[in-house]
Amino acid sequence: MNDNEILKEFPIFDGSFTYLDSAATSQKPECVINAEKEFYEKYNANPLRGLYRLSVEATEKYEDAREAVRGFINAGSTKEIIFTRNASESLNLVAYSYAENFLKAGDEIVVSILEHHSNFLPWKNAAKKTGAKVVFLDCDSEGGISTEALESVMSEKTKIVAVTMVSNVIGRKNDIKAFAGIAHKYGAVIVADGAQSVPHMKVDVRELDVDFLAFSGHKMYGPMGIGVLYGKEALLESMPPFLYGGEMIETVTRDRTTFAELPHKFEAGTVNAAGAYGLHKAIDFINRIGMENIEKRERELTAYAYEKLSAIPHLSILGSKDAMDHHGILTFLIEGVHPHDVSAILSEKNVFVRAGNHCAQPLLKHLGSPSTTRASLAFYNTKDDIDRLASALSSVRPLMGYDD
Ligand code: C6P
Protein backbone atom coordinates (compact mmCIF):
# COMPACT_ATOMS: atom_id res chain seq x y z
CA MET A 1 0.00 0.00 0.00
CA ASN A 2 1.27 3.46 -0.78
CA ASP A 3 0.94 6.50 1.52
CA ASN A 4 -2.23 7.77 -0.11
CA GLU A 5 -4.01 4.44 0.04
CA ILE A 6 -3.21 4.13 3.74
CA LEU A 7 -4.20 7.71 4.59
CA LYS A 8 -7.49 7.36 2.73
CA GLU A 9 -8.59 4.74 5.30
CA PHE A 10 -8.43 7.35 8.11
CA PRO A 11 -11.05 10.13 7.75
CA ILE A 12 -9.34 12.37 10.33
CA PHE A 13 -6.31 12.89 8.10
CA ASP A 14 -7.31 15.93 6.07
CA GLY A 15 -3.75 17.12 5.52
CA SER A 16 -4.00 19.93 8.06
CA PHE A 17 -1.86 18.32 10.77
CA THR A 18 0.79 15.71 11.52
CA TYR A 19 -0.15 13.21 14.20
CA LEU A 20 2.76 11.74 16.16
CA ASP A 21 1.06 10.65 19.37
CA SER A 22 -0.10 7.16 18.50
CA ALA A 23 1.38 5.69 21.69
CA ALA A 24 -1.31 7.72 23.51
CA THR A 25 -4.07 6.62 21.14
CA SER A 26 -4.12 5.61 17.51
CA GLN A 27 -6.32 7.19 14.88
CA LYS A 28 -9.27 5.13 13.68
CA PRO A 29 -9.92 3.78 10.20
CA GLU A 30 -13.32 4.37 8.65
CA CYS A 31 -14.30 0.70 9.07
CA VAL A 32 -13.93 1.02 12.85
CA ILE A 33 -15.76 4.35 13.03
CA ASN A 34 -18.62 2.85 11.01
CA ALA A 35 -18.71 -0.30 13.13
CA GLU A 36 -20.03 1.39 16.27
CA LYS A 37 -22.75 3.11 14.25
CA GLU A 38 -23.58 -0.17 12.54
CA PHE A 39 -23.85 -1.98 15.88
CA TYR A 40 -26.33 0.55 17.23
CA GLU A 41 -28.26 0.70 13.97
CA LYS A 42 -28.55 -3.05 13.41
CA TYR A 43 -27.84 -5.11 16.51
CA ASN A 44 -28.51 -2.99 19.57
CA ALA A 45 -29.99 -4.87 22.50
CA ASN A 46 -28.51 -5.85 25.83
CA PRO A 47 -26.29 -8.85 25.06
CA LEU A 48 -26.19 -12.08 27.12
CA ARG A 49 -29.65 -11.49 28.57
CA GLY A 50 -32.53 -11.41 26.10
CA LEU A 51 -33.89 -14.54 24.45
CA TYR A 52 -35.30 -12.56 21.53
CA ARG A 53 -33.59 -12.31 18.13
CA LEU A 54 -31.97 -8.88 18.54
CA SER A 55 -30.38 -9.70 21.87
CA VAL A 56 -29.14 -13.02 20.51
CA GLU A 57 -27.56 -11.15 17.58
CA ALA A 58 -25.93 -8.62 19.90
CA THR A 59 -24.54 -11.55 21.93
CA GLU A 60 -23.23 -13.19 18.76
CA LYS A 61 -21.43 -10.00 17.69
CA TYR A 62 -19.90 -9.66 21.16
CA GLU A 63 -18.75 -13.27 21.30
CA ASP A 64 -17.48 -13.17 17.69
CA ALA A 65 -15.28 -10.25 18.78
CA ARG A 66 -13.92 -12.37 21.62
CA GLU A 67 -13.06 -15.11 19.14
CA ALA A 68 -11.31 -12.54 16.93
CA VAL A 69 -9.20 -11.37 19.88
CA ARG A 70 -8.42 -14.97 20.80
CA GLY A 71 -7.16 -15.67 17.29
CA PHE A 72 -5.22 -12.41 17.15
CA ILE A 73 -3.08 -13.27 20.19
CA ASN A 74 -3.32 -17.05 19.67
CA ALA A 75 -4.90 -17.83 23.04
CA GLY A 76 -6.06 -21.42 23.52
CA SER A 77 -9.68 -20.60 24.40
CA THR A 78 -12.16 -17.72 24.43
CA LYS A 79 -12.53 -18.43 28.17
CA GLU A 80 -9.13 -16.76 28.48
CA ILE A 81 -10.25 -13.47 26.90
CA ILE A 82 -11.85 -10.99 29.31
CA PHE A 83 -13.19 -7.72 27.94
CA THR A 84 -12.38 -4.72 30.13
CA ARG A 85 -12.38 -0.96 29.56
CA ASN A 86 -8.65 -0.66 28.87
CA ALA A 87 -5.19 -1.96 29.78
CA SER A 88 -5.35 -0.16 33.12
CA GLU A 89 -8.50 -2.00 34.14
CA SER A 90 -7.04 -5.31 32.94
CA LEU A 91 -3.96 -4.83 35.14
CA ASN A 92 -6.11 -3.77 38.10
CA LEU A 93 -8.22 -6.88 37.65
CA VAL A 94 -5.14 -9.08 38.13
CA ALA A 95 -3.91 -7.02 41.08
CA TYR A 96 -7.27 -7.02 42.88
CA SER A 97 -8.34 -10.54 42.09
CA TYR A 98 -5.06 -12.46 41.90
CA ALA A 99 -2.51 -10.54 43.96
CA GLU A 100 -4.79 -9.52 46.81
CA ASN A 101 -6.11 -13.05 47.24
CA PHE A 102 -2.99 -15.13 46.74
CA LEU A 103 -0.17 -12.98 48.16
CA LYS A 104 0.83 -12.80 51.79
CA ALA A 105 3.20 -10.76 53.92
CA GLY A 106 6.82 -11.22 52.86
CA ASP A 107 6.01 -12.18 49.25
CA GLU A 108 7.57 -10.07 46.51
CA ILE A 109 6.25 -8.47 43.33
CA VAL A 110 8.96 -7.61 40.82
CA VAL A 111 8.07 -4.51 38.79
CA SER A 112 10.34 -3.07 36.12
CA ILE A 113 11.34 0.58 36.23
CA LEU A 114 10.07 0.94 32.65
CA GLU A 115 6.46 0.58 33.74
CA HIS A 116 3.61 2.93 33.00
CA HIS A 117 1.81 3.88 36.25
CA SER A 118 -0.94 1.42 35.28
CA ASN A 119 1.49 -1.48 35.71
CA PHE A 120 3.00 -0.10 38.91
CA LEU A 121 0.29 1.47 41.10
CA PRO A 122 -2.01 -1.59 41.16
CA TRP A 123 0.93 -3.67 42.48
CA LYS A 124 1.86 -1.03 45.03
CA ASN A 125 -1.73 -1.05 46.26
CA ALA A 126 -1.89 -4.87 46.39
CA ALA A 127 1.42 -4.92 48.28
CA LYS A 128 0.13 -2.41 50.80
CA LYS A 129 -2.95 -4.52 51.46
CA THR A 130 -1.23 -7.91 51.68
CA GLY A 131 2.09 -6.98 53.30
CA ALA A 132 3.94 -8.06 50.16
CA LYS A 133 6.84 -5.98 48.88
CA VAL A 134 7.38 -4.31 45.50
CA VAL A 135 10.92 -4.96 44.24
CA PHE A 136 12.21 -2.77 41.40
CA LEU A 137 13.90 -4.22 38.37
CA ASP A 138 16.14 -1.45 37.02
CA CYS A 139 17.15 -0.91 33.42
CA ASP A 140 20.61 0.03 32.16
CA SER A 141 21.44 3.56 30.98
CA GLU A 142 19.92 2.81 27.54
CA GLY A 143 16.69 1.34 28.94
CA GLY A 144 17.65 -2.31 28.44
CA ILE A 145 16.81 -5.03 30.95
CA SER A 146 18.89 -8.18 30.65
CA THR A 147 17.82 -11.65 31.79
CA GLU A 148 20.72 -11.44 34.28
CA ALA A 149 19.19 -8.28 35.75
CA LEU A 150 15.87 -10.08 36.19
CA GLU A 151 17.58 -13.15 37.71
CA SER A 152 19.35 -10.89 40.21
CA VAL A 153 16.06 -9.72 41.78
CA MET A 154 14.28 -13.08 41.73
CA SER A 155 13.99 -15.41 44.71
CA GLU A 156 11.60 -17.96 46.12
CA LYS A 157 9.72 -14.98 47.61
CA THR A 158 8.85 -13.64 44.13
CA LYS A 159 5.23 -14.37 43.29
CA ILE A 160 4.56 -11.91 40.46
CA VAL A 161 6.73 -10.37 37.73
CA ALA A 162 4.99 -7.35 36.18
CA VAL A 163 6.74 -6.05 33.11
CA THR A 164 5.93 -4.20 29.93
CA MET A 165 6.59 -5.70 26.52
CA VAL A 166 7.47 -2.27 25.07
CA SER A 167 8.13 0.93 27.06
CA ASN A 168 5.72 3.77 26.25
CA VAL A 169 8.51 6.28 26.97
CA ILE A 170 11.60 4.98 25.16
CA GLY A 171 10.14 2.22 22.98
CA ARG A 172 12.52 -0.40 24.36
CA LYS A 173 11.30 -3.98 24.04
CA ASN A 174 11.78 -6.63 26.69
CA ASP A 175 12.49 -10.28 25.99
CA ILE A 176 9.19 -11.41 27.50
CA LYS A 177 9.60 -15.05 26.50
CA ALA A 178 12.91 -15.28 28.38
CA PHE A 179 11.43 -13.31 31.31
CA ALA A 180 8.47 -15.74 31.46
CA GLY A 181 10.88 -18.66 31.62
CA ILE A 182 12.72 -17.04 34.54
CA ALA A 183 9.49 -16.14 36.39
CA HIS A 184 8.21 -19.70 36.05
CA LYS A 185 11.52 -21.19 37.22
CA TYR A 186 10.94 -19.37 40.53
CA GLY A 187 7.24 -20.34 40.66
CA ALA A 188 6.06 -16.78 39.94
CA VAL A 189 3.44 -15.64 37.41
CA ILE A 190 4.31 -13.09 34.74
CA VAL A 191 1.96 -10.21 33.92
CA ALA A 192 2.89 -8.63 30.59
CA ASP A 193 1.71 -5.15 29.67
CA GLY A 194 1.00 -5.33 25.95
CA ALA A 195 -0.44 -1.83 25.53
CA GLN A 196 2.47 -0.75 23.30
CA SER A 197 3.29 -4.11 21.70
CA VAL A 198 0.00 -5.71 20.62
CA PRO A 199 -0.79 -2.87 18.14
CA HIS A 200 2.65 -3.03 16.51
CA MET A 201 3.98 -6.60 16.41
CA LYS A 202 2.84 -10.21 16.40
CA VAL A 203 2.12 -11.20 20.01
CA ASP A 204 1.47 -14.90 20.57
CA VAL A 205 0.58 -15.60 24.19
CA ARG A 206 1.24 -19.31 23.92
CA GLU A 207 4.62 -18.82 22.33
CA LEU A 208 5.60 -16.23 24.96
CA ASP A 209 4.05 -18.36 27.74
CA VAL A 210 2.82 -15.29 29.64
CA ASP A 211 0.28 -15.86 32.41
CA PHE A 212 -1.54 -12.57 31.86
CA LEU A 213 -1.44 -10.00 29.05
CA ALA A 214 -3.19 -6.61 29.20
CA PHE A 215 -3.89 -4.27 26.28
CA SER A 216 -6.24 -1.52 25.07
CA GLY A 217 -8.38 -1.40 21.95
CA HIS A 218 -7.89 2.33 21.40
CA LYS A 219 -4.13 2.02 20.74
CA MET A 220 -4.71 -0.61 18.03
CA TYR A 221 -7.08 1.36 15.75
CA GLY A 222 -10.09 0.28 17.83
CA PRO A 223 -12.53 2.36 19.89
CA MET A 224 -11.86 3.85 23.30
CA GLY A 225 -13.51 2.06 26.24
CA ILE A 226 -12.71 -1.52 25.25
CA GLY A 227 -9.66 -3.39 26.49
CA VAL A 228 -8.56 -6.97 26.96
CA LEU A 229 -7.13 -9.14 29.67
CA TYR A 230 -5.76 -12.48 28.55
CA GLY A 231 -5.19 -14.92 31.39
CA LYS A 232 -4.35 -18.62 31.46
CA GLU A 233 -7.56 -20.52 32.05
CA ALA A 234 -6.41 -22.35 35.20
CA LEU A 235 -5.34 -19.08 36.82
CA LEU A 236 -8.56 -17.27 35.91
CA GLU A 237 -10.56 -20.25 37.24
CA SER A 238 -8.76 -19.97 40.57
CA MET A 239 -9.45 -16.23 40.94
CA PRO A 240 -12.51 -14.67 42.57
CA PRO A 241 -14.55 -12.09 40.64
CA PHE A 242 -13.20 -8.57 40.39
CA LEU A 243 -16.52 -6.72 40.14
CA TYR A 244 -19.92 -8.01 41.25
CA GLY A 245 -23.28 -7.51 39.55
CA GLY A 246 -25.40 -8.60 36.63
CA GLU A 247 -24.50 -11.51 34.35
CA MET A 248 -21.44 -12.65 36.30
CA ILE A 249 -23.43 -15.08 38.41
CA GLU A 250 -24.94 -18.53 37.97
CA THR A 251 -27.34 -18.51 40.93
CA VAL A 252 -28.03 -16.04 43.73
CA THR A 253 -30.05 -16.83 46.83
CA ARG A 254 -30.35 -14.79 50.02
CA ASP A 255 -27.19 -16.30 51.40
CA ARG A 256 -25.35 -18.05 48.58
CA THR A 257 -23.96 -17.05 45.18
CA THR A 258 -22.33 -19.15 42.51
CA PHE A 259 -20.50 -17.44 39.72
CA ALA A 260 -20.78 -17.69 35.96
CA GLU A 261 -18.30 -19.66 33.90
CA LEU A 262 -15.28 -17.95 32.39
CA PRO A 263 -15.03 -15.41 30.89
CA HIS A 264 -18.33 -13.97 32.14
CA LYS A 265 -17.33 -14.27 35.80
CA PHE A 266 -15.13 -11.21 35.19
CA GLU A 267 -17.58 -9.15 33.13
CA ALA A 268 -20.14 -7.73 35.56
CA GLY A 269 -22.89 -5.46 34.24
CA THR A 270 -23.86 -4.47 30.73
CA VAL A 271 -20.83 -4.93 28.51
CA ASN A 272 -19.39 -2.64 25.84
CA ALA A 273 -20.65 -4.73 22.93
CA ALA A 274 -20.40 -1.89 20.39
CA GLY A 275 -16.78 -1.34 21.48
CA ALA A 276 -16.03 -5.05 21.15
CA TYR A 277 -17.61 -5.00 17.69
CA GLY A 278 -15.39 -2.03 16.78
CA LEU A 279 -12.33 -3.85 18.13
CA HIS A 280 -13.24 -6.86 16.00
CA LYS A 281 -13.25 -4.59 12.93
CA ALA A 282 -9.90 -3.12 14.02
CA ILE A 283 -8.43 -6.63 14.16
CA ASP A 284 -9.86 -7.38 10.71
CA PHE A 285 -8.25 -4.13 9.52
CA ILE A 286 -4.83 -5.07 10.96
CA ASN A 287 -5.12 -8.54 9.43
CA ARG A 288 -6.04 -7.02 6.06
CA ILE A 289 -2.96 -4.76 6.11
CA GLY A 290 -0.84 -7.59 7.56
CA MET A 291 1.06 -7.28 10.85
CA GLU A 292 4.35 -8.00 9.03
CA ASN A 293 3.69 -5.03 6.73
CA ILE A 294 2.80 -2.80 9.69
CA GLU A 295 5.99 -3.82 11.49
CA LYS A 296 8.16 -3.36 8.41
CA ARG A 297 6.79 0.09 7.65
CA GLU A 298 7.07 1.20 11.28
CA ARG A 299 10.68 -0.04 11.42
CA GLU A 300 11.56 1.99 8.32
CA LEU A 301 9.85 5.10 9.68
CA THR A 302 11.55 4.69 13.07
CA ALA A 303 14.98 4.42 11.42
CA TYR A 304 14.26 7.50 9.30
CA ALA A 305 13.00 9.49 12.28
CA TYR A 306 15.96 8.47 14.44
CA GLU A 307 18.39 9.63 11.75
CA LYS A 308 16.56 12.93 11.17
CA LEU A 309 16.23 13.81 14.85
CA SER A 310 19.81 12.77 15.67
CA ALA A 311 21.02 15.35 13.15
CA ILE A 312 19.31 18.25 14.97
CA PRO A 313 21.78 20.23 17.09
CA HIS A 314 21.10 20.31 20.85
CA LEU A 315 18.55 17.49 20.60
CA SER A 316 19.24 14.30 22.51
CA ILE A 317 17.22 11.11 22.19
CA LEU A 318 16.75 9.12 25.39
CA GLY A 319 17.20 5.36 25.57
CA SER A 320 19.05 3.11 23.16
CA LYS A 321 21.56 4.39 20.61
CA ASP A 322 20.23 1.79 18.18
CA ALA A 323 17.23 3.08 16.22
CA MET A 324 15.82 -0.46 15.99
CA ASP A 325 15.37 -0.54 19.78
CA HIS A 326 12.82 2.30 19.64
CA HIS A 327 9.79 0.57 18.09
CA GLY A 328 8.17 3.74 16.80
CA ILE A 329 8.79 5.81 19.94
CA LEU A 330 11.37 8.61 20.15
CA THR A 331 11.62 10.53 23.39
CA PHE A 332 13.96 13.50 23.47
CA LEU A 333 15.14 16.67 25.11
CA ILE A 334 16.09 19.95 23.49
CA GLU A 335 18.76 21.69 25.49
CA GLY A 336 17.47 24.80 27.25
CA VAL A 337 13.81 24.37 26.24
CA HIS A 338 11.12 22.84 28.45
CA PRO A 339 9.31 19.89 26.77
CA HIS A 340 5.97 21.69 27.23
CA ASP A 341 7.34 24.61 25.20
CA VAL A 342 8.65 22.21 22.56
CA SER A 343 5.22 20.62 22.25
CA ALA A 344 3.44 24.00 22.18
CA ILE A 345 5.74 25.30 19.43
CA LEU A 346 5.22 22.11 17.44
CA SER A 347 1.46 22.43 17.89
CA GLU A 348 1.62 25.95 16.42
CA LYS A 349 3.11 24.24 13.36
CA ASN A 350 0.37 21.59 13.44
CA VAL A 351 2.69 18.82 14.53
CA PHE A 352 1.17 16.95 17.48
CA VAL A 353 3.42 15.20 20.00
CA ARG A 354 3.17 14.49 23.71
CA ALA A 355 5.19 16.24 26.41
CA GLY A 356 5.40 15.53 30.12
CA ASN A 357 6.08 12.48 32.25
CA HIS A 358 4.14 10.01 30.05
CA CYS A 359 2.55 8.44 33.16
CA ALA A 360 5.91 6.85 33.99
CA GLN A 361 7.41 9.11 36.66
CA PRO A 362 9.72 6.50 38.24
CA LEU A 363 11.31 5.85 34.83
CA LEU A 364 11.75 9.55 34.06
CA LYS A 365 13.39 10.05 37.45
CA HIS A 366 15.67 7.09 36.71
CA LEU A 367 16.58 8.64 33.34
CA GLY A 368 17.33 11.93 35.10
CA SER A 369 14.66 14.12 33.53
CA PRO A 370 11.18 14.83 34.99
CA SER A 371 9.71 15.66 31.62
CA THR A 372 10.46 14.93 27.96
CA THR A 373 8.93 15.34 24.52
CA ARG A 374 7.79 12.16 22.77
CA ALA A 375 6.98 11.48 19.13
CA SER A 376 5.31 8.14 18.51
CA LEU A 377 4.47 6.56 15.18
CA ALA A 378 1.97 4.23 13.65
CA PHE A 379 2.09 2.67 10.20
CA TYR A 380 -0.15 5.44 8.79
CA ASN A 381 2.65 7.98 9.28
CA THR A 382 4.82 8.96 6.34
CA LYS A 383 8.34 10.22 5.77
CA ASP A 384 6.76 13.62 5.07
CA ASP A 385 5.40 13.57 8.65
CA ILE A 386 8.92 12.98 9.94
CA ASP A 387 10.29 15.76 7.74
CA ARG A 388 7.66 18.16 9.14
CA LEU A 389 8.57 17.07 12.69
CA ALA A 390 12.29 17.58 12.05
CA SER A 391 11.76 20.96 10.43
CA ALA A 392 9.51 22.14 13.30
CA LEU A 393 12.04 20.90 15.87
CA SER A 394 14.86 22.73 14.13
CA SER A 395 12.94 25.98 14.62
CA VAL A 396 12.40 25.53 18.38
CA ARG A 397 15.65 26.93 19.78
CA PRO A 398 15.82 29.92 17.42
CA LEU A 399 12.21 30.72 18.36
CA MET A 400 13.16 30.58 22.04
CA GLY A 401 15.88 33.16 21.42
CA TYR A 402 18.95 30.92 21.07
CA ASP A 403 21.22 31.92 18.23
CA ASP A 404 22.48 28.43 17.30
N1 C6P B 1 -0.10 5.04 27.66
C1 C6P B 1 0.73 7.06 26.62
O1 C6P B 1 0.60 8.17 26.11
P1 C6P B 1 -4.94 2.81 29.03
O2 C6P B 1 -4.89 4.27 29.34
O3 C6P B 1 -5.52 2.00 30.15
O4 C6P B 1 -5.54 2.52 27.71
O5 C6P B 1 -3.42 2.34 28.87
C2 C6P B 1 -2.56 2.43 29.97
C3 C6P B 1 -1.18 2.08 29.56
C4 C6P B 1 -0.61 0.94 30.09
N2 C6P B 1 0.62 0.54 29.72
C5 C6P B 1 1.35 1.23 28.82
C6 C6P B 1 2.70 0.72 28.44
C7 C6P B 1 0.82 2.38 28.25
O6 C6P B 1 1.55 3.06 27.36
C8 C6P B 1 -0.46 2.84 28.64
C9 C6P B 1 -1.04 4.11 28.09
C10 C6P B 1 -0.49 6.28 27.00
O7 C6P B 1 1.84 6.56 26.80
C11 C6P B 1 -1.46 7.11 27.77
S1 C6P B 1 -0.84 7.58 29.35
Coordinates of N, CA and C in Angstrom, one line a residue, residues 59-71 78 81 83 226 228 273 275-281 283:
T59 N -25.4 -10.6 21.2 CA -24.5 -11.5 21.9 C -23.6 -12.2 20.9
E60 N -24.1 -12.6 19.8 CA -23.2 -13.2 18.8 C -22.1 -12.2 18.3
K61 N -22.4 -11.0 18.1 CA -21.4 -10.0 17.7 C -20.4 -9.9 18.8
Y62 N -20.8 -9.8 20.0 CA -19.9 -9.7 21.2 C -19.0 -10.9 21.3
E63 N -19.6 -12.1 21.2 CA -18.7 -13.3 21.3 C -17.9 -13.5 20.1
D64 N -18.3 -13.1 18.9 CA -17.5 -13.2 17.7 C -16.2 -12.3 17.9
A65 N -16.4 -11.1 18.5 CA -15.3 -10.3 18.8 C -14.3 -10.9 19.7
R66 N -14.8 -11.7 20.7 CA -13.9 -12.4 21.6 C -13.1 -13.4 20.9
E67 N -13.8 -14.1 19.9 CA -13.1 -15.1 19.1 C -12.0 -14.4 18.3
A68 N -12.3 -13.2 17.7 CA -11.3 -12.5 16.9 C -10.1 -12.2 17.8
V69 N -10.3 -11.7 19.0 CA -9.2 -11.4 19.9 C -8.4 -12.6 20.2
R70 N -9.1 -13.7 20.5 CA -8.4 -15.0 20.8 C -7.5 -15.3 19.7
G71 N -8.0 -15.3 18.4 CA -7.2 -15.7 17.3 C -6.0 -14.7 17.1
T78 N -11.5 -19.0 24.2 CA -12.2 -17.7 24.4 C -12.4 -17.5 25.9
I81 N -10.2 -14.9 27.4 CA -10.2 -13.5 26.9 C -11.3 -12.7 27.7
F83 N -13.1 -9.1 28.4 CA -13.2 -7.7 27.9 C -13.2 -6.8 29.2
I226 N -12.7 0.0 25.3 CA -12.7 -1.5 25.3 C -11.2 -2.0 25.4
V228 N -8.6 -5.5 26.9 CA -8.6 -7.0 27.0 C -7.6 -7.4 28.1
A273 N -20.6 -3.9 24.1 CA -20.7 -4.7 22.9 C -20.3 -4.0 21.7
G275 N -18.2 -1.5 21.5 CA -16.8 -1.3 21.5 C -16.1 -2.6 21.1
A276 N -16.6 -3.8 21.5 CA -16.0 -5.0 21.1 C -16.2 -5.3 19.6
Y277 N -17.4 -4.9 19.1 CA -17.6 -5.0 17.7 C -16.6 -4.1 16.9
G278 N -16.4 -2.9 17.4 CA -15.4 -2.0 16.8 C -14.0 -2.6 16.9
L279 N -13.7 -3.2 18.0 CA -12.3 -3.9 18.1 C -12.2 -5.0 17.1
H280 N -13.3 -5.8 17.0 CA -13.2 -6.9 16.0 C -12.9 -6.3 14.6
K281 N -13.5 -5.2 14.3 CA -13.3 -4.6 12.9 C -11.8 -4.1 12.9
I283 N -9.3 -5.4 14.4 CA -8.4 -6.6 14.2 C -8.5 -7.1 12.7

